[in-house]
Short mmCIF file of C-alpha atoms and ligand atoms in Angstrom, two decimals:
data_model
loop_
_atom_site.label_atom_id
_atom_site.label_comp_id
_atom_site.label_asym_id
_atom_site.label_seq_id
_atom_site.Cartn_x
_atom_site.Cartn_y
_atom_site.Cartn_z
CA MET A 1 69.39 -68.64 -23.99
CA ASP A 2 67.50 -67.89 -20.83
CA PHE A 3 65.16 -64.96 -21.40
CA ARG A 4 63.80 -64.88 -17.87
CA LEU A 5 64.62 -61.81 -15.78
CA GLY A 6 65.79 -63.73 -12.72
CA PRO A 7 64.49 -64.49 -9.21
CA LYS A 8 65.09 -60.97 -7.86
CA SER A 9 62.94 -59.52 -10.59
CA ASP A 10 60.27 -62.22 -10.13
CA ALA A 11 60.09 -61.47 -6.41
CA PHE A 12 59.70 -57.74 -7.10
CA ARG A 13 57.02 -58.51 -9.70
CA ALA A 14 55.00 -60.30 -7.02
CA GLU A 15 55.42 -57.30 -4.70
CA VAL A 16 54.18 -54.95 -7.45
CA ARG A 17 51.11 -57.14 -8.11
CA ALA A 18 50.20 -57.07 -4.41
CA PHE A 19 50.63 -53.28 -4.37
CA LEU A 20 48.38 -52.90 -7.43
CA ASP A 21 45.69 -55.07 -5.87
CA GLU A 22 45.63 -52.67 -2.95
CA HIS A 23 46.10 -49.28 -4.64
CA LEU A 24 44.69 -49.46 -8.17
CA ASP A 25 40.94 -49.76 -8.64
CA GLU A 26 38.81 -50.04 -11.79
CA GLU A 27 37.42 -46.54 -11.23
CA THR A 28 40.90 -44.98 -11.49
CA ILE A 29 41.63 -46.90 -14.72
CA GLU A 30 38.27 -46.06 -16.25
CA ARG A 31 38.54 -42.36 -15.29
CA ALA A 32 41.91 -42.13 -17.05
CA HIS A 33 40.44 -43.62 -20.23
CA GLN A 34 37.32 -41.47 -20.07
CA THR A 35 39.22 -38.21 -19.61
CA GLY A 36 42.32 -39.12 -21.64
CA THR A 37 44.46 -37.92 -18.69
CA MET A 38 46.71 -40.87 -17.96
CA HIS A 39 47.50 -39.69 -14.45
CA SER A 40 45.93 -40.01 -11.01
CA ARG A 41 47.34 -37.81 -8.27
CA GLU A 42 46.43 -40.36 -5.58
CA PHE A 43 47.95 -43.31 -7.43
CA HIS A 44 51.06 -41.25 -8.29
CA ARG A 45 51.49 -40.40 -4.58
CA ALA A 46 51.05 -44.05 -3.60
CA ILE A 47 53.82 -45.06 -6.05
CA GLY A 48 56.01 -42.24 -4.68
CA ARG A 49 55.41 -43.26 -1.05
CA GLN A 50 56.39 -46.79 -2.01
CA GLY A 51 59.75 -45.42 -3.19
CA TRP A 52 59.24 -46.69 -6.74
CA LEU A 53 59.66 -43.38 -8.55
CA ALA A 54 63.27 -43.64 -7.34
CA ALA A 55 63.43 -47.43 -7.50
CA THR A 56 66.76 -47.54 -9.38
CA TRP A 57 68.32 -44.53 -7.63
CA PRO A 58 71.25 -44.65 -5.18
CA ALA A 59 70.35 -44.76 -1.49
CA GLU A 60 71.85 -41.27 -0.93
CA TYR A 61 68.85 -39.85 -2.84
CA GLY A 62 66.41 -42.08 -0.99
CA GLY A 63 66.45 -44.63 -3.82
CA GLN A 64 66.16 -48.40 -3.60
CA GLU A 65 69.07 -49.27 -5.94
CA ARG A 66 66.97 -51.74 -7.88
CA ASP A 67 68.42 -53.05 -11.14
CA PRO A 68 66.95 -52.38 -14.63
CA PHE A 69 65.42 -55.88 -14.73
CA GLU A 70 63.43 -55.10 -11.61
CA MET A 71 62.37 -51.82 -13.24
CA THR A 72 61.23 -53.79 -16.28
CA ALA A 73 59.12 -55.99 -14.01
CA LEU A 74 57.61 -52.87 -12.41
CA ARG A 75 56.76 -51.30 -15.79
CA ASP A 76 55.41 -54.63 -17.13
CA GLU A 77 52.98 -54.99 -14.26
CA LEU A 78 51.84 -51.37 -14.38
CA ARG A 79 51.13 -51.71 -18.10
CA LEU A 80 49.39 -55.06 -17.82
CA ALA A 81 47.15 -53.61 -15.13
CA GLY A 82 46.35 -50.58 -17.35
CA ALA A 83 47.58 -48.16 -14.66
CA PRO A 84 47.68 -44.42 -15.56
CA THR A 85 51.42 -43.78 -15.43
CA ASP A 86 52.16 -40.77 -17.66
CA GLY A 87 52.93 -38.64 -14.59
CA MET A 88 55.35 -41.24 -13.35
CA GLY A 89 57.14 -41.47 -16.71
CA LEU A 90 57.41 -37.70 -17.21
CA SER A 91 58.46 -36.95 -13.62
CA VAL A 92 61.19 -39.59 -13.68
CA ILE A 93 62.64 -38.18 -16.95
CA VAL A 94 62.86 -34.71 -15.37
CA CYS A 95 64.21 -36.00 -12.05
CA GLN A 96 66.90 -38.12 -13.73
CA THR A 97 67.98 -35.05 -15.70
CA ILE A 98 67.98 -32.76 -12.64
CA ARG A 99 70.08 -35.31 -10.77
CA ARG A 100 72.73 -35.13 -13.49
CA VAL A 101 72.81 -31.44 -14.42
CA ALA A 102 71.24 -29.29 -11.68
CA THR A 103 72.87 -27.52 -8.72
CA GLU A 104 72.85 -29.06 -5.23
CA GLU A 105 70.36 -26.39 -4.12
CA GLN A 106 67.99 -27.29 -6.96
CA LYS A 107 68.33 -31.01 -6.29
CA ALA A 108 67.46 -30.44 -2.62
CA ASP A 109 64.46 -28.32 -3.60
CA PHE A 110 62.87 -30.47 -6.33
CA LEU A 111 63.97 -34.09 -6.01
CA PRO A 112 62.58 -35.12 -2.59
CA ARG A 113 59.13 -33.72 -3.40
CA ALA A 114 59.08 -35.17 -6.91
CA LEU A 115 60.32 -38.62 -5.90
CA ALA A 116 57.77 -38.77 -3.07
CA GLY A 117 55.07 -38.20 -5.70
CA GLU A 118 54.02 -34.89 -4.11
CA ILE A 119 54.66 -32.92 -7.31
CA CYS A 120 54.38 -33.94 -10.94
CA MET A 121 56.35 -32.74 -13.97
CA SER A 122 55.46 -32.21 -17.64
CA LEU A 123 57.65 -31.66 -20.71
CA GLY A 124 57.50 -28.43 -22.72
CA TYR A 125 59.76 -28.97 -25.71
CA SER A 126 57.52 -29.16 -28.82
CA GLU A 127 55.97 -26.11 -30.46
CA PRO A 128 53.48 -25.73 -33.34
CA ASP A 129 56.35 -25.51 -35.85
CA SER A 130 59.04 -27.45 -33.99
CA GLY A 131 58.66 -31.10 -33.09
CA SER A 132 61.20 -33.40 -34.72
CA ASP A 133 63.47 -30.39 -35.23
CA VAL A 134 62.99 -29.22 -31.66
CA ALA A 135 66.15 -27.08 -31.69
CA SER A 136 64.31 -24.60 -33.94
CA ILE A 137 61.88 -23.55 -31.16
CA LYS A 138 60.82 -19.89 -30.94
CA THR A 139 59.70 -19.51 -27.30
CA THR A 140 62.08 -17.01 -25.71
CA ALA A 141 63.45 -16.42 -22.21
CA THR A 142 64.95 -12.97 -21.68
CA ARG A 143 67.04 -12.07 -18.63
CA ASP A 144 65.75 -9.24 -16.42
CA GLY A 145 67.94 -8.87 -13.32
CA ASP A 146 67.65 -12.06 -11.28
CA GLU A 147 64.59 -13.10 -13.25
CA TRP A 148 63.78 -14.56 -16.68
CA VAL A 149 60.79 -13.45 -18.73
CA ILE A 150 59.28 -16.21 -20.89
CA ASN A 151 57.12 -15.63 -23.96
CA GLY A 152 55.84 -18.12 -26.53
CA GLN A 153 53.70 -21.16 -27.18
CA LYS A 154 54.23 -24.87 -26.67
CA MET A 155 52.29 -27.70 -28.30
CA PHE A 156 51.53 -31.17 -26.88
CA THR A 157 52.41 -30.27 -23.26
CA THR A 158 50.96 -33.52 -21.92
CA LEU A 159 49.66 -33.36 -18.31
CA ALA A 160 50.25 -29.57 -18.04
CA HIS A 161 46.67 -29.27 -16.72
CA VAL A 162 47.41 -31.53 -13.74
CA ALA A 163 51.19 -31.14 -13.30
CA ASP A 164 53.02 -28.69 -11.04
CA TYR A 165 55.97 -27.83 -13.28
CA VAL A 166 56.84 -27.76 -16.97
CA PHE A 167 60.39 -28.59 -18.05
CA LEU A 168 60.55 -25.88 -20.65
CA LEU A 169 63.08 -25.36 -23.43
CA ALA A 170 63.48 -21.69 -24.43
CA ARG A 171 65.64 -19.65 -26.77
CA THR A 172 68.01 -17.35 -24.89
CA ASN A 173 70.38 -16.38 -27.70
CA HIS A 174 69.50 -15.55 -31.32
CA ASP A 175 73.06 -14.79 -32.46
CA VAL A 176 74.45 -18.35 -32.46
CA PRO A 177 73.58 -21.58 -34.34
CA LYS A 178 70.15 -22.89 -33.24
CA HIS A 179 71.41 -25.67 -30.94
CA LYS A 180 73.69 -23.27 -29.06
CA GLY A 181 71.18 -20.63 -28.01
CA LEU A 182 68.79 -22.70 -25.88
CA THR A 183 68.30 -22.88 -22.09
CA MET A 184 66.17 -25.22 -19.97
CA PHE A 185 63.85 -24.05 -17.18
CA LEU A 186 61.57 -25.77 -14.68
CA VAL A 187 58.61 -23.39 -14.69
CA PRO A 188 55.91 -23.60 -11.96
CA LEU A 189 52.64 -24.07 -13.82
CA ASP A 190 50.75 -21.77 -11.43
CA SER A 191 52.88 -18.79 -12.53
CA PRO A 192 50.89 -15.75 -13.75
CA GLY A 193 50.82 -15.53 -17.57
CA ILE A 194 50.38 -19.24 -18.33
CA GLU A 195 47.31 -20.46 -20.23
CA ILE A 196 46.55 -24.13 -20.79
CA HIS A 197 44.18 -25.27 -23.55
CA PRO A 198 43.11 -28.90 -24.06
CA VAL A 199 44.03 -30.85 -27.20
CA HIS A 200 42.23 -34.18 -27.64
CA THR A 201 44.07 -36.68 -29.81
CA VAL A 202 42.57 -39.35 -32.06
CA GLY A 203 44.20 -41.88 -29.73
CA GLY A 204 41.94 -40.82 -26.85
CA GLU A 205 44.67 -39.04 -24.90
CA ARG A 206 44.29 -35.47 -23.75
CA THR A 207 47.32 -33.27 -24.20
CA ASN A 208 47.60 -29.45 -24.20
CA ALA A 209 48.62 -26.33 -26.04
CA THR A 210 50.31 -24.02 -23.50
CA PHE A 211 50.80 -20.26 -23.86
CA TYR A 212 53.34 -18.12 -21.98
CA THR A 213 52.93 -14.35 -21.78
CA ASP A 214 55.55 -12.43 -19.75
CA VAL A 215 55.91 -15.36 -17.37
CA ARG A 216 58.53 -14.48 -14.73
CA VAL A 217 60.69 -17.04 -12.99
CA SER A 218 63.77 -16.49 -10.84
CA ASP A 219 67.16 -17.82 -11.90
CA HIS A 220 66.64 -20.65 -9.38
CA PHE A 221 64.39 -22.29 -11.99
CA ARG A 222 67.08 -22.41 -14.70
CA ILE A 223 68.32 -26.00 -15.06
CA GLY A 224 71.85 -26.22 -16.49
CA ASP A 225 73.97 -23.44 -17.95
CA VAL A 226 72.66 -20.53 -20.00
CA ASP A 227 72.70 -21.40 -23.74
CA ARG A 228 73.53 -25.05 -22.92
CA GLY A 229 69.92 -26.27 -22.94
CA TRP A 230 70.68 -28.67 -25.79
CA ASP A 231 73.08 -30.56 -23.52
CA VAL A 232 70.29 -30.83 -20.94
CA MET A 233 67.87 -32.06 -23.65
CA THR A 234 70.36 -34.71 -24.74
CA VAL A 235 70.44 -36.09 -21.19
CA ALA A 236 66.64 -35.95 -20.90
CA LEU A 237 66.07 -37.74 -24.24
CA THR A 238 68.22 -40.67 -23.15
CA PHE A 239 65.70 -41.33 -20.40
CA GLU A 240 62.67 -40.93 -22.69
CA ARG A 241 63.38 -43.85 -24.99
CA GLY A 242 64.12 -46.60 -22.49
CA GLY A 243 62.45 -49.98 -22.98
CA PHE A 244 58.88 -50.45 -21.86
CA GLY A 245 58.75 -54.25 -21.56
CA LEU A 246 55.16 -55.42 -21.82
CA SER A 247 52.78 -52.93 -23.38
CA GLU A 248 49.11 -52.26 -23.97
CA ALA A 249 49.45 -54.59 -27.00
CA ASP A 250 50.10 -57.49 -24.59
CA ARG A 251 47.09 -56.55 -22.47
CA VAL A 252 44.77 -56.21 -25.49
CA TRP A 253 46.08 -59.50 -26.95
CA GLU A 254 45.07 -61.31 -23.75
CA GLN A 255 41.66 -59.64 -23.87
CA ALA A 256 41.17 -60.48 -27.57
CA VAL A 257 42.08 -64.15 -27.03
CA ALA A 258 39.66 -64.42 -24.09
CA TRP A 259 36.92 -62.85 -26.24
CA ALA A 260 37.63 -65.18 -29.19
CA LYS A 261 37.41 -68.20 -26.89
CA GLU A 262 34.12 -67.26 -25.30
CA THR A 263 32.33 -65.79 -28.36
CA ARG A 264 30.38 -67.93 -30.82
CA ARG A 265 29.49 -67.20 -34.43
CA PRO A 266 25.84 -67.55 -35.64
CA ASP A 267 26.66 -71.11 -36.82
CA GLY A 268 27.66 -72.01 -33.24
CA SER A 269 31.42 -72.26 -33.87
CA ARG A 270 33.84 -70.54 -31.51
CA VAL A 271 35.60 -67.48 -33.00
CA ILE A 272 38.97 -68.87 -31.85
CA ASP A 273 38.47 -71.96 -34.07
CA ASP A 274 38.59 -69.81 -37.23
CA PRO A 275 42.09 -70.31 -38.75
CA PHE A 276 42.09 -66.72 -39.99
CA VAL A 277 41.56 -65.45 -36.43
CA ARG A 278 44.19 -67.77 -35.02
CA GLU A 279 46.73 -66.60 -37.58
CA ARG A 280 46.19 -62.95 -36.73
CA LEU A 281 46.42 -63.57 -33.01
CA ALA A 282 49.56 -65.66 -33.52
CA THR A 283 51.21 -62.91 -35.59
CA MET A 284 50.43 -60.31 -32.94
CA ARG A 285 51.72 -62.57 -30.16
CA THR A 286 54.97 -63.09 -32.07
CA ASN A 287 55.41 -59.35 -32.62
CA ASN A 288 54.67 -58.65 -28.96
CA GLU A 289 57.34 -61.16 -28.00
CA VAL A 290 59.92 -59.52 -30.30
CA ALA A 291 59.02 -56.08 -28.88
CA ARG A 292 59.43 -57.42 -25.35
CA LEU A 293 62.85 -58.88 -26.10
CA LEU A 294 63.98 -55.62 -27.71
CA ALA A 295 62.85 -53.86 -24.52
CA TYR A 296 64.69 -56.34 -22.34
CA ARG A 297 67.77 -55.72 -24.46
CA THR A 298 67.68 -52.02 -23.55
CA SER A 299 67.42 -53.06 -19.89
CA PHE A 300 70.38 -55.38 -20.36
CA VAL A 301 72.50 -52.61 -21.94
CA ALA A 302 71.60 -50.27 -19.04
CA ALA A 303 72.25 -53.03 -16.47
CA THR A 304 75.74 -53.59 -17.83
CA GLY A 305 76.72 -49.94 -17.68
CA GLY A 306 75.85 -48.79 -21.23
CA LEU A 307 73.55 -46.04 -22.52
CA PRO A 308 70.84 -47.78 -24.57
CA GLY A 309 70.36 -45.05 -27.22
CA VAL A 310 70.09 -47.08 -30.43
CA GLU A 311 68.58 -50.06 -28.61
CA GLY A 312 65.86 -47.78 -27.18
CA SER A 313 65.08 -46.51 -30.69
CA MET A 314 64.94 -50.06 -32.06
CA HIS A 315 62.44 -51.05 -29.41
CA LYS A 316 60.34 -47.91 -29.75
CA LEU A 317 60.17 -48.25 -33.56
CA PHE A 318 59.29 -51.95 -33.60
CA TYR A 319 56.78 -51.68 -30.76
CA ALA A 320 54.91 -48.70 -32.28
CA GLU A 321 54.87 -49.99 -35.86
CA SER A 322 53.95 -53.61 -35.09
CA MET A 323 51.25 -52.48 -32.66
CA THR A 324 49.79 -50.25 -35.41
CA SER A 325 49.59 -53.02 -38.01
CA ASP A 326 48.44 -55.68 -35.52
CA ALA A 327 45.68 -53.42 -34.18
CA ALA A 328 44.41 -52.90 -37.75
CA GLU A 329 44.35 -56.68 -38.27
CA LEU A 330 42.41 -57.19 -35.04
CA VAL A 331 39.83 -54.56 -36.00
CA ASP A 332 39.36 -56.43 -39.32
CA MET A 333 39.07 -59.68 -37.41
CA LEU A 334 36.15 -58.27 -35.41
CA GLY A 335 34.24 -57.32 -38.57
CA ALA A 336 31.90 -54.33 -38.80
CA GLU A 337 31.45 -54.23 -35.00
CA GLY A 338 35.17 -53.74 -34.61
CA VAL A 339 34.73 -49.97 -34.82
CA VAL A 340 32.19 -49.77 -31.98
CA GLN A 341 33.87 -47.77 -29.22
CA ARG A 342 34.39 -48.60 -25.59
CA GLY A 343 31.30 -47.70 -23.55
CA GLU A 344 28.90 -48.22 -26.48
CA ASP A 345 26.53 -51.19 -26.64
CA GLY A 346 27.87 -54.28 -28.40
CA ALA A 347 31.53 -53.20 -28.48
CA PRO A 348 33.51 -56.45 -28.88
CA VAL A 349 36.42 -56.95 -26.45
CA ASP A 350 34.87 -54.04 -24.46
CA GLY A 351 36.12 -51.66 -27.16
CA TRP A 352 39.78 -52.21 -26.24
CA VAL A 353 40.76 -53.30 -29.78
CA GLU A 354 39.19 -50.21 -31.33
CA HIS A 355 40.95 -48.10 -28.69
CA LEU A 356 44.29 -49.76 -29.41
CA PHE A 357 43.80 -49.15 -33.13
CA ARG A 358 43.47 -45.38 -32.55
CA HIS A 359 46.08 -45.17 -29.83
CA ALA A 360 48.74 -47.18 -31.68
CA ALA A 361 48.91 -44.49 -34.38
CA VAL A 362 49.77 -41.89 -31.73
CA THR A 363 52.63 -43.98 -30.36
CA THR A 364 54.39 -43.65 -33.74
CA ILE A 365 54.61 -39.88 -33.08
CA TYR A 366 55.43 -39.07 -29.46
CA GLY A 367 58.85 -39.65 -27.96
CA GLY A 368 60.24 -39.14 -31.50
CA THR A 369 58.44 -40.27 -34.69
CA SER A 370 59.16 -43.58 -36.39
CA GLU A 371 61.04 -41.75 -39.16
CA MET A 372 63.30 -40.11 -36.58
CA GLN A 373 63.93 -43.48 -34.89
CA ARG A 374 64.85 -44.98 -38.29
CA SER A 375 67.36 -42.15 -38.81
CA ILE A 376 68.91 -42.76 -35.37
CA ILE A 377 69.23 -46.50 -36.05
CA ALA A 378 70.64 -45.91 -39.54
CA GLU A 379 73.16 -43.28 -38.48
CA ARG A 380 74.21 -44.32 -34.99
CA GLY A 381 73.55 -48.04 -35.22
CA LEU A 382 74.49 -48.88 -38.80
CA GLY A 383 76.93 -46.02 -39.43
CA LEU A 384 75.11 -44.82 -42.55
CA PRO A 385 75.57 -41.20 -43.70
CA ARG A 386 73.44 -38.49 -42.05
CA SER A 387 70.06 -37.70 -43.63
CA GLY A 388 69.12 -34.16 -44.65
CA ARG A 389 68.28 -33.06 -41.09
C1 FAD B 401 49.87 -37.55 -27.83
C2 FAD B 401 51.14 -36.75 -27.91
C3 FAD B 401 51.77 -36.39 -26.75
C4 FAD B 401 52.93 -35.61 -26.79
N1 FAD B 401 53.49 -35.17 -25.61
C5 FAD B 401 54.50 -34.29 -25.65
C6 FAD B 401 54.99 -33.69 -24.44
O1 FAD B 401 54.53 -34.00 -23.34
N2 FAD B 401 55.95 -32.73 -24.54
C7 FAD B 401 56.48 -32.35 -25.73
O2 FAD B 401 57.36 -31.49 -25.74
N3 FAD B 401 56.06 -32.92 -26.90
C8 FAD B 401 55.08 -33.87 -26.89
N4 FAD B 401 54.61 -34.42 -28.06
C9 FAD B 401 55.15 -33.92 -29.32
C10 FAD B 401 55.95 -34.95 -30.10
O3 FAD B 401 57.22 -35.13 -29.53
C11 FAD B 401 56.01 -34.42 -31.54
O4 FAD B 401 54.70 -34.47 -32.05
C12 FAD B 401 56.93 -35.24 -32.39
O5 FAD B 401 58.26 -35.06 -32.02
C13 FAD B 401 56.76 -34.87 -33.89
O6 FAD B 401 56.83 -33.49 -34.07
P1 FAD B 401 55.72 -32.72 -34.92
O7 FAD B 401 54.38 -33.12 -34.41
O8 FAD B 401 56.06 -31.28 -34.92
O9 FAD B 401 55.84 -33.31 -36.39
P2 FAD B 401 56.97 -32.91 -37.43
O10 FAD B 401 58.30 -32.85 -36.80
O11 FAD B 401 56.50 -31.69 -38.17
O12 FAD B 401 56.92 -34.16 -38.39
C14 FAD B 401 55.92 -34.33 -39.41
C15 FAD B 401 56.29 -35.57 -40.21
O13 FAD B 401 57.56 -35.35 -40.87
C16 FAD B 401 58.48 -36.38 -40.49
N5 FAD B 401 59.82 -35.82 -40.37
C17 FAD B 401 60.16 -34.65 -39.75
N6 FAD B 401 61.50 -34.46 -39.81
C18 FAD B 401 62.01 -35.54 -40.47
C19 FAD B 401 63.35 -35.93 -40.85
N7 FAD B 401 64.41 -35.20 -40.54
N8 FAD B 401 63.50 -37.10 -41.53
C20 FAD B 401 62.42 -37.86 -41.84
N9 FAD B 401 61.15 -37.54 -41.52
C21 FAD B 401 60.94 -36.39 -40.83
C22 FAD B 401 57.99 -36.89 -39.17
O14 FAD B 401 58.43 -38.23 -38.92
C23 FAD B 401 56.47 -36.82 -39.34
O15 FAD B 401 55.98 -37.94 -40.05
C24 FAD B 401 53.48 -35.23 -28.04
C25 FAD B 401 52.84 -35.64 -29.23
C26 FAD B 401 51.70 -36.40 -29.18
C27 FAD B 401 51.03 -36.79 -30.46
#
């Protein structure tokens, strides 16, 4: 089998590397890690100007019609470089959904600005009591003439403090089963009545709790039909679990190997010569390779006209779980100093292993928890009976 992505993808990869050399500096990467906000407005705009937010889109929308393997190369390089790309990921999910379900007027209003990187989107689905079971949300939108009045609270609204819009799921009908009374809105985040409070995660990322008190939006901001928000969510979720290709685990593995080669123990031996260290690094490298191939498989399914639902879950589950266990092994490998954080004196591997250890745990939660991914694989992939959800 030939696991390479092909010459077209290799050529694009080279183009992306040259772009990153020019547009991504250490200061931008470090600022993202310091603040936990994995977004830079300037870098996001540069990507948008380059046409890469719409890289796979048809030319009629200003897209470049690149194939999923080229997209994988783009994502690989962004991740290897440590670029802050949350805004890119979230905006593309919303844009892909708008393209499929919104009116022509809405597409003309939102898509050109979003794809040019001039505006950034966030996702407002989860609430304090509704995450995995997101259809049970309590935030309401009530019709008042040509306007909707939104009241409620959302949890984990990542990037709300720097984004322009929140793609917000609200309850519009209490008299029908929970999935049938929801509607989606694209709410401008500068609307009166919105409060944004920071939430700092153990993984170093900043996300937000967002509060909505009598927030008014016109019907123009309703995406999809009234009470059919679940259909819109279903479309949006398909784009959330696509393959990521290379990940931060690949970047940290490279950094850990370099450190082990150049660091000597008190007896003068190189760390890399310790068989215990080599075994751990080899295990992680193997897992990273499996994760990458699972990601490429989702690209392959998409490239051949399929919807990679189960494949996306398989990749997300394996990537998050193996990264969690491998990061723990690497922290052990570093010994007591392994818990010294980035920015503190004496942090081995510049603190990146310790950071991965904390961040890996968070990846098992967002975009659907590992348990939810297991249920999807069991039910949709293996045809097992539904769990108690
Ligand atoms: C850093 C971060 C960023 C996030 N960003 C966003 C964002 O931008 N927008 C947004 O809307 N949301 C976001 N989320 C929310 C995320 O999608 C939810 O946290 C996630 O879906 C889990 O929901 P929950 O936290 O309510 O946990 P719960 O759903 O309460 O789950 C608690 C535990 O129970 C398990 N569980 C729940 N139901 C089942 C079941 N049926 N079968 C088996 N096990 C089950 C879960 O796996 C988990 O272990 C983010 C979360 C994090 C941590």
